[in-house]
Short mmCIF file of C-alpha atoms and ligand atoms in Angstrom, two decimals:
data_model
loop_
_atom_site.label_atom_id
_atom_site.label_comp_id
_atom_site.label_asym_id
_atom_site.label_seq_id
_atom_site.Cartn_x
_atom_site.Cartn_y
_atom_site.Cartn_z
CA MET A 1 -32.91 78.81 -25.40
CA ASN A 2 -31.03 76.69 -27.89
CA GLU A 3 -29.71 79.85 -29.55
CA GLU A 4 -28.49 81.14 -26.20
CA ILE A 5 -26.54 77.93 -25.54
CA LYS A 6 -25.01 78.06 -29.00
CA LEU A 7 -23.96 81.71 -28.62
CA ILE A 8 -22.07 80.97 -25.41
CA ALA A 9 -20.62 77.66 -26.60
CA ASP A 10 -19.37 79.29 -29.82
CA GLN A 11 -17.42 81.90 -27.83
CA ILE A 12 -15.77 79.13 -25.80
CA LYS A 13 -15.03 76.98 -28.86
CA LYS A 14 -13.36 79.95 -30.54
CA LYS A 15 -11.04 80.40 -27.57
CA ILE A 16 -10.06 76.73 -27.22
CA GLY A 17 -9.52 75.98 -30.89
CA GLY A 18 -9.84 72.31 -31.68
CA ILE A 19 -9.95 71.05 -28.08
CA LYS A 20 -13.08 69.00 -27.35
CA PRO A 21 -13.20 68.44 -23.59
CA GLU A 22 -15.08 65.20 -22.91
CA ILE A 23 -15.16 65.71 -19.17
CA ALA A 24 -16.42 68.82 -17.43
CA LEU A 25 -15.68 69.36 -13.76
CA ILE A 26 -17.39 71.84 -11.49
CA LEU A 27 -15.16 72.67 -8.53
CA GLY A 28 -16.71 73.57 -5.20
CA SER A 29 -15.58 75.85 -2.36
CA GLY A 30 -11.81 75.63 -1.86
CA LEU A 31 -11.51 72.91 -4.51
CA GLY A 32 -10.12 75.13 -7.24
CA GLY A 33 -6.67 73.51 -6.93
CA LEU A 34 -7.53 70.80 -9.42
CA ALA A 35 -7.58 73.38 -12.19
CA ASP A 36 -3.94 74.17 -11.37
CA MET A 37 -3.00 70.60 -12.32
CA ILE A 38 -4.17 71.12 -15.90
CA GLU A 39 -1.36 71.16 -18.48
CA ASN A 40 -1.11 74.02 -20.97
CA PRO A 41 -4.30 75.55 -19.64
CA VAL A 42 -6.50 77.93 -21.57
CA VAL A 43 -8.03 80.18 -18.92
CA ILE A 44 -11.27 82.01 -19.66
CA PRO A 45 -12.72 84.28 -16.96
CA TYR A 46 -16.52 84.12 -16.99
CA SER A 47 -16.43 87.90 -17.51
CA GLU A 48 -14.95 87.36 -20.99
CA ILE A 49 -17.93 85.33 -22.11
CA GLU A 50 -21.05 87.21 -22.92
CA GLY A 51 -24.18 85.62 -21.51
CA LEU A 52 -22.58 83.64 -18.68
CA PRO A 53 -23.64 84.22 -15.07
CA ARG A 54 -20.91 85.50 -12.71
CA SER A 55 -19.90 83.77 -9.48
CA THR A 56 -19.72 86.11 -6.49
CA VAL A 57 -18.61 83.93 -3.52
CA SER A 58 -15.14 84.11 -1.96
CA GLY A 59 -13.28 80.86 -2.63
CA HIS A 60 -14.86 80.69 -6.11
CA ALA A 61 -12.65 82.24 -8.80
CA GLY A 62 -15.19 82.43 -11.61
CA ARG A 63 -13.32 81.12 -14.62
CA MET A 64 -13.02 78.16 -16.96
CA VAL A 65 -9.76 76.28 -17.26
CA ILE A 66 -9.43 73.99 -20.26
CA GLY A 67 -6.57 71.63 -21.08
CA LYS A 68 -5.10 68.21 -20.43
CA LEU A 69 -5.44 66.32 -17.16
CA GLY A 70 -4.42 62.68 -16.93
CA GLY A 71 -3.91 62.71 -20.69
CA LYS A 72 -7.51 63.74 -21.45
CA ASP A 73 -9.02 67.05 -22.49
CA VAL A 74 -11.04 68.48 -19.64
CA LEU A 75 -12.91 71.66 -18.85
CA CYS A 76 -12.95 72.85 -15.24
CA LEU A 77 -15.33 75.43 -13.91
CA GLN A 78 -13.33 77.05 -11.16
CA GLY A 79 -16.05 78.80 -9.22
CA ARG A 80 -19.65 77.74 -9.59
CA VAL A 81 -22.78 79.82 -9.49
CA HIS A 82 -25.21 79.17 -6.66
CA LEU A 83 -28.90 79.81 -6.38
CA TYR A 84 -28.33 81.74 -3.14
CA GLU A 85 -26.40 84.38 -5.09
CA GLY A 86 -29.68 85.28 -6.72
CA HIS A 87 -29.05 83.56 -10.05
CA ALA A 88 -32.16 82.25 -11.72
CA PRO A 89 -32.19 78.43 -11.82
CA SER A 90 -32.35 78.77 -15.61
CA LYS A 91 -28.84 80.31 -15.55
CA ILE A 92 -27.45 77.14 -14.01
CA ALA A 93 -29.25 75.16 -16.71
CA LEU A 94 -27.66 77.35 -19.35
CA LEU A 95 -24.18 76.80 -17.96
CA VAL A 96 -24.45 73.00 -17.81
CA ARG A 97 -26.04 72.74 -21.26
CA THR A 98 -23.21 74.88 -22.61
CA LEU A 99 -20.70 72.37 -21.22
CA LYS A 100 -22.50 69.64 -23.14
CA GLU A 101 -22.55 71.74 -26.32
CA VAL A 102 -18.78 72.28 -26.01
CA GLY A 103 -18.32 68.50 -25.98
CA ALA A 104 -18.60 67.23 -22.39
CA LYS A 105 -20.30 63.87 -22.00
CA THR A 106 -19.36 63.44 -18.35
CA LEU A 107 -20.11 65.95 -15.61
CA PHE A 108 -17.98 65.57 -12.48
CA LEU A 109 -19.41 67.63 -9.63
CA THR A 110 -17.60 68.50 -6.42
CA ASN A 111 -18.78 70.48 -3.44
CA ALA A 112 -18.14 71.33 0.18
CA ALA A 113 -20.79 69.90 2.48
CA GLY A 114 -21.74 69.58 6.12
CA SER A 115 -21.93 66.14 7.69
CA LEU A 116 -25.15 64.71 9.10
CA ARG A 117 -23.45 61.58 10.42
CA LYS A 118 -21.07 61.17 13.35
CA ASP A 119 -19.02 58.64 11.35
CA LEU A 120 -18.49 61.12 8.53
CA PRO A 121 -16.10 63.61 10.14
CA PRO A 122 -14.75 66.85 8.63
CA GLY A 123 -12.03 66.02 6.11
CA SER A 124 -13.91 62.95 4.77
CA LEU A 125 -14.79 62.45 1.12
CA MET A 126 -18.32 61.27 0.28
CA LEU A 127 -19.21 59.86 -3.12
CA ILE A 128 -22.77 60.99 -3.82
CA SER A 129 -25.00 57.95 -4.35
CA ASP A 130 -28.22 59.94 -4.62
CA HIS A 131 -29.68 63.29 -3.65
CA ILE A 132 -32.70 64.95 -2.08
CA ASN A 133 -33.78 68.24 -3.63
CA TYR A 134 -34.77 70.33 -0.62
CA ALA A 135 -33.98 73.66 -2.25
CA GLY A 136 -37.56 74.40 -3.24
CA LEU A 137 -36.32 75.22 -6.73
CA ASN A 138 -35.72 73.25 -9.89
CA PRO A 139 -33.85 74.47 -12.99
CA LEU A 140 -36.02 72.26 -15.24
CA ILE A 141 -39.21 74.19 -14.41
CA GLY A 142 -40.53 76.01 -17.47
CA PRO A 143 -41.19 75.13 -21.08
CA ASN A 144 -39.33 71.96 -22.05
CA ASP A 145 -37.21 71.75 -25.20
CA GLU A 146 -37.54 68.14 -26.37
CA ASN A 147 -34.33 68.60 -28.38
CA ILE A 148 -32.48 68.95 -25.09
CA GLY A 149 -34.24 66.29 -23.03
CA PRO A 150 -37.59 64.84 -21.94
CA ARG A 151 -40.30 66.69 -20.00
CA PHE A 152 -40.21 64.16 -17.17
CA PRO A 153 -36.62 62.96 -16.88
CA ASP A 154 -35.90 59.76 -14.95
CA MET A 155 -33.75 60.27 -11.84
CA SER A 156 -33.63 56.68 -10.61
CA GLN A 157 -29.89 56.55 -11.36
CA ALA A 158 -28.99 60.22 -11.41
CA TYR A 159 -25.41 59.50 -10.33
CA SER A 160 -24.02 57.05 -12.87
CA PRO A 161 -23.42 53.63 -11.22
CA GLU A 162 -20.72 52.93 -13.79
CA LEU A 163 -18.80 56.13 -13.06
CA ARG A 164 -19.30 55.72 -9.31
CA ALA A 165 -17.62 52.33 -9.51
CA LYS A 166 -14.72 53.94 -11.36
CA VAL A 167 -14.35 56.66 -8.73
CA ILE A 168 -14.32 54.00 -5.99
CA GLU A 169 -11.64 52.13 -7.90
CA ALA A 170 -9.56 55.30 -8.36
CA ALA A 171 -9.82 56.08 -4.63
CA GLU A 172 -8.72 52.55 -3.72
CA LYS A 173 -5.72 52.81 -6.02
CA GLU A 174 -4.78 56.15 -4.47
CA GLY A 175 -5.23 54.77 -0.96
CA VAL A 176 -7.87 57.39 -0.22
CA SER A 177 -10.84 56.54 1.98
CA LEU A 178 -14.15 57.28 0.29
CA LYS A 179 -17.58 56.83 1.86
CA GLU A 180 -20.88 56.86 -0.02
CA GLY A 181 -23.97 58.77 0.90
CA ILE A 182 -26.96 60.91 0.08
CA TYR A 183 -26.61 64.64 -0.45
CA ILE A 184 -29.44 66.98 0.49
CA MET A 185 -29.54 70.47 -0.96
CA THR A 186 -30.90 73.56 0.72
CA SER A 187 -31.10 76.91 -1.03
CA GLY A 188 -28.86 78.54 1.61
CA PRO A 189 -27.28 81.05 2.12
CA ASN A 190 -27.63 80.53 5.87
CA PHE A 191 -26.23 77.40 7.46
CA GLU A 192 -28.95 75.15 8.87
CA THR A 193 -30.49 75.31 12.32
CA PRO A 194 -29.83 72.32 14.60
CA ALA A 195 -33.51 71.36 14.14
CA GLU A 196 -33.06 71.28 10.36
CA ILE A 197 -29.88 69.20 10.65
CA ASN A 198 -31.76 66.73 12.85
CA MET A 199 -34.59 66.57 10.32
CA PHE A 200 -32.25 66.06 7.34
CA ALA A 201 -30.53 63.16 9.09
CA ARG A 202 -33.93 61.58 9.80
CA LEU A 203 -34.91 62.05 6.16
CA GLY A 204 -32.05 59.77 5.25
CA ALA A 205 -29.45 62.28 4.07
CA ASP A 206 -25.77 61.99 4.97
CA ALA A 207 -24.47 65.41 3.94
CA VAL A 208 -25.99 68.84 3.34
CA GLY A 209 -24.95 71.60 0.99
CA MET A 210 -26.11 74.48 -1.17
CA SER A 211 -25.24 73.32 -4.68
CA THR A 212 -24.83 70.35 -7.04
CA VAL A 213 -28.46 69.20 -7.25
CA PRO A 214 -29.42 71.75 -9.96
CA GLU A 215 -26.38 70.78 -12.06
CA THR A 216 -27.19 67.09 -11.67
CA LEU A 217 -30.81 67.59 -12.72
CA VAL A 218 -29.80 69.54 -15.81
CA GLY A 219 -26.94 67.18 -16.65
CA VAL A 220 -29.13 64.07 -16.45
CA HIS A 221 -31.91 65.80 -18.37
CA CYS A 222 -29.61 66.58 -21.31
CA GLY A 223 -28.09 63.08 -21.33
CA MET A 224 -24.78 63.64 -19.57
CA LYS A 225 -23.32 61.06 -17.21
CA VAL A 226 -23.08 62.63 -13.79
CA VAL A 227 -20.88 61.77 -10.83
CA GLY A 228 -20.23 63.78 -7.67
CA VAL A 229 -18.08 63.88 -4.56
CA SER A 230 -18.63 65.97 -1.43
CA VAL A 231 -15.78 67.18 0.69
CA ILE A 232 -17.05 67.13 4.26
CA THR A 233 -15.89 70.36 5.85
CA ASN A 234 -17.84 70.41 9.12
CA TYR A 235 -20.44 68.66 11.20
CA GLY A 236 -23.96 70.01 10.77
CA ALA A 237 -25.09 72.76 13.13
CA GLY A 238 -25.79 71.50 16.63
CA MET A 239 -23.81 68.28 16.20
CA THR A 240 -20.83 69.91 17.92
CA ALA A 241 -20.39 73.02 20.08
CA GLY A 242 -19.74 76.37 18.36
CA ALA A 243 -20.93 78.36 15.36
CA LEU A 244 -20.28 77.61 11.67
CA THR A 245 -18.23 79.97 9.52
CA HIS A 246 -17.33 80.08 5.84
CA GLY A 247 -13.65 80.30 6.95
CA GLU A 248 -13.83 76.89 8.62
CA THR A 249 -15.40 75.48 5.48
CA ILE A 250 -12.53 76.69 3.28
CA GLU A 251 -9.87 75.38 5.71
CA GLN A 252 -11.21 71.81 5.91
CA ALA A 253 -11.89 71.73 2.20
CA ASP A 254 -8.22 72.58 1.55
CA LYS A 255 -7.01 69.47 3.35
CA ALA A 256 -9.45 66.98 1.88
CA ALA A 257 -9.29 68.64 -1.53
CA LYS A 258 -5.71 67.42 -1.98
CA LYS A 259 -6.93 63.84 -1.60
CA LEU A 260 -9.85 64.40 -3.92
CA GLU A 261 -7.58 65.93 -6.56
CA ARG A 262 -5.54 62.73 -6.64
CA VAL A 263 -8.67 60.59 -6.92
CA ILE A 264 -10.06 62.70 -9.76
CA ALA A 265 -6.76 62.77 -11.65
CA ARG A 266 -6.57 58.96 -11.42
CA PHE A 267 -10.24 58.60 -12.41
CA ILE A 268 -9.69 60.71 -15.51
CA ALA A 269 -6.43 59.00 -16.47
CA GLU A 270 -8.04 55.54 -16.28
CA LYS A 271 -11.44 56.45 -17.70
N1 LIG B 1 -24.46 73.33 5.44
C1 LIG B 1 -24.71 73.70 4.18
N2 LIG B 1 -23.76 73.85 3.26
C2 LIG B 1 -22.50 73.59 3.63
C3 LIG B 1 -22.16 73.20 4.94
C4 LIG B 1 -23.21 73.08 5.90
O1 LIG B 1 -22.99 72.73 7.07
N3 LIG B 1 -20.81 73.05 4.97
C5 LIG B 1 -20.36 73.32 3.72
N4 LIG B 1 -21.37 73.65 2.91
#
């Protein structure tokens, strides 16, 4: 496994020369715009890197963009890989560990999510305070490499309190409203039934989505500081009349993404 990480990381390092991105960002559905703010970007399509999984969802470009944002070297994954695409959980582990090997100490996760709370309407931003893994899968299952992290990693502060405070501060300075809440992950790819949405709300979750949790688990396991923000694109199924579509998700994400981009740029500049 270690060899595999090194093989992929070496290909990336070769392409970015001496750049050592300290912050890695994974951009969710419709959130790719942040990568366009990067100065003098080096763009690497996943297809140019042997050993990397490919993203197949519309709204997810499938490339790395590396360069300066807010005066810091960052690496953006524009287009993530999801479990529902059929990727083995170990592939997600490989990707996140590669980010660490390339130099990232901080992992900033973004996603599009459905709201489970009436006072968290579409277009809101939710800082993830904690998560519930309801996907039935875990990328850390399998033999553990103690050189990467412990067998039984602690998740009592999976989302770094220190970085969360900095994101809150950045949002305040940008005049952007930011709520906090718990993210629950399902495997997808179907949207939830109204009964499931009702159950998730009762379980204590505030937003539901199909990503992020695997990356957090792997990031924390290998010692990265993790922080995450959900863009609320819709109310959960059954909370309003009408069916859910991926098109609606992209549209709402576009609007709120602009706000989130400002918050992230400020967070990075002041970090
Ligand atoms: N459910 C699951 N994932 C999502 C949703 C949803 O309602 N909206 C955006 N991603």
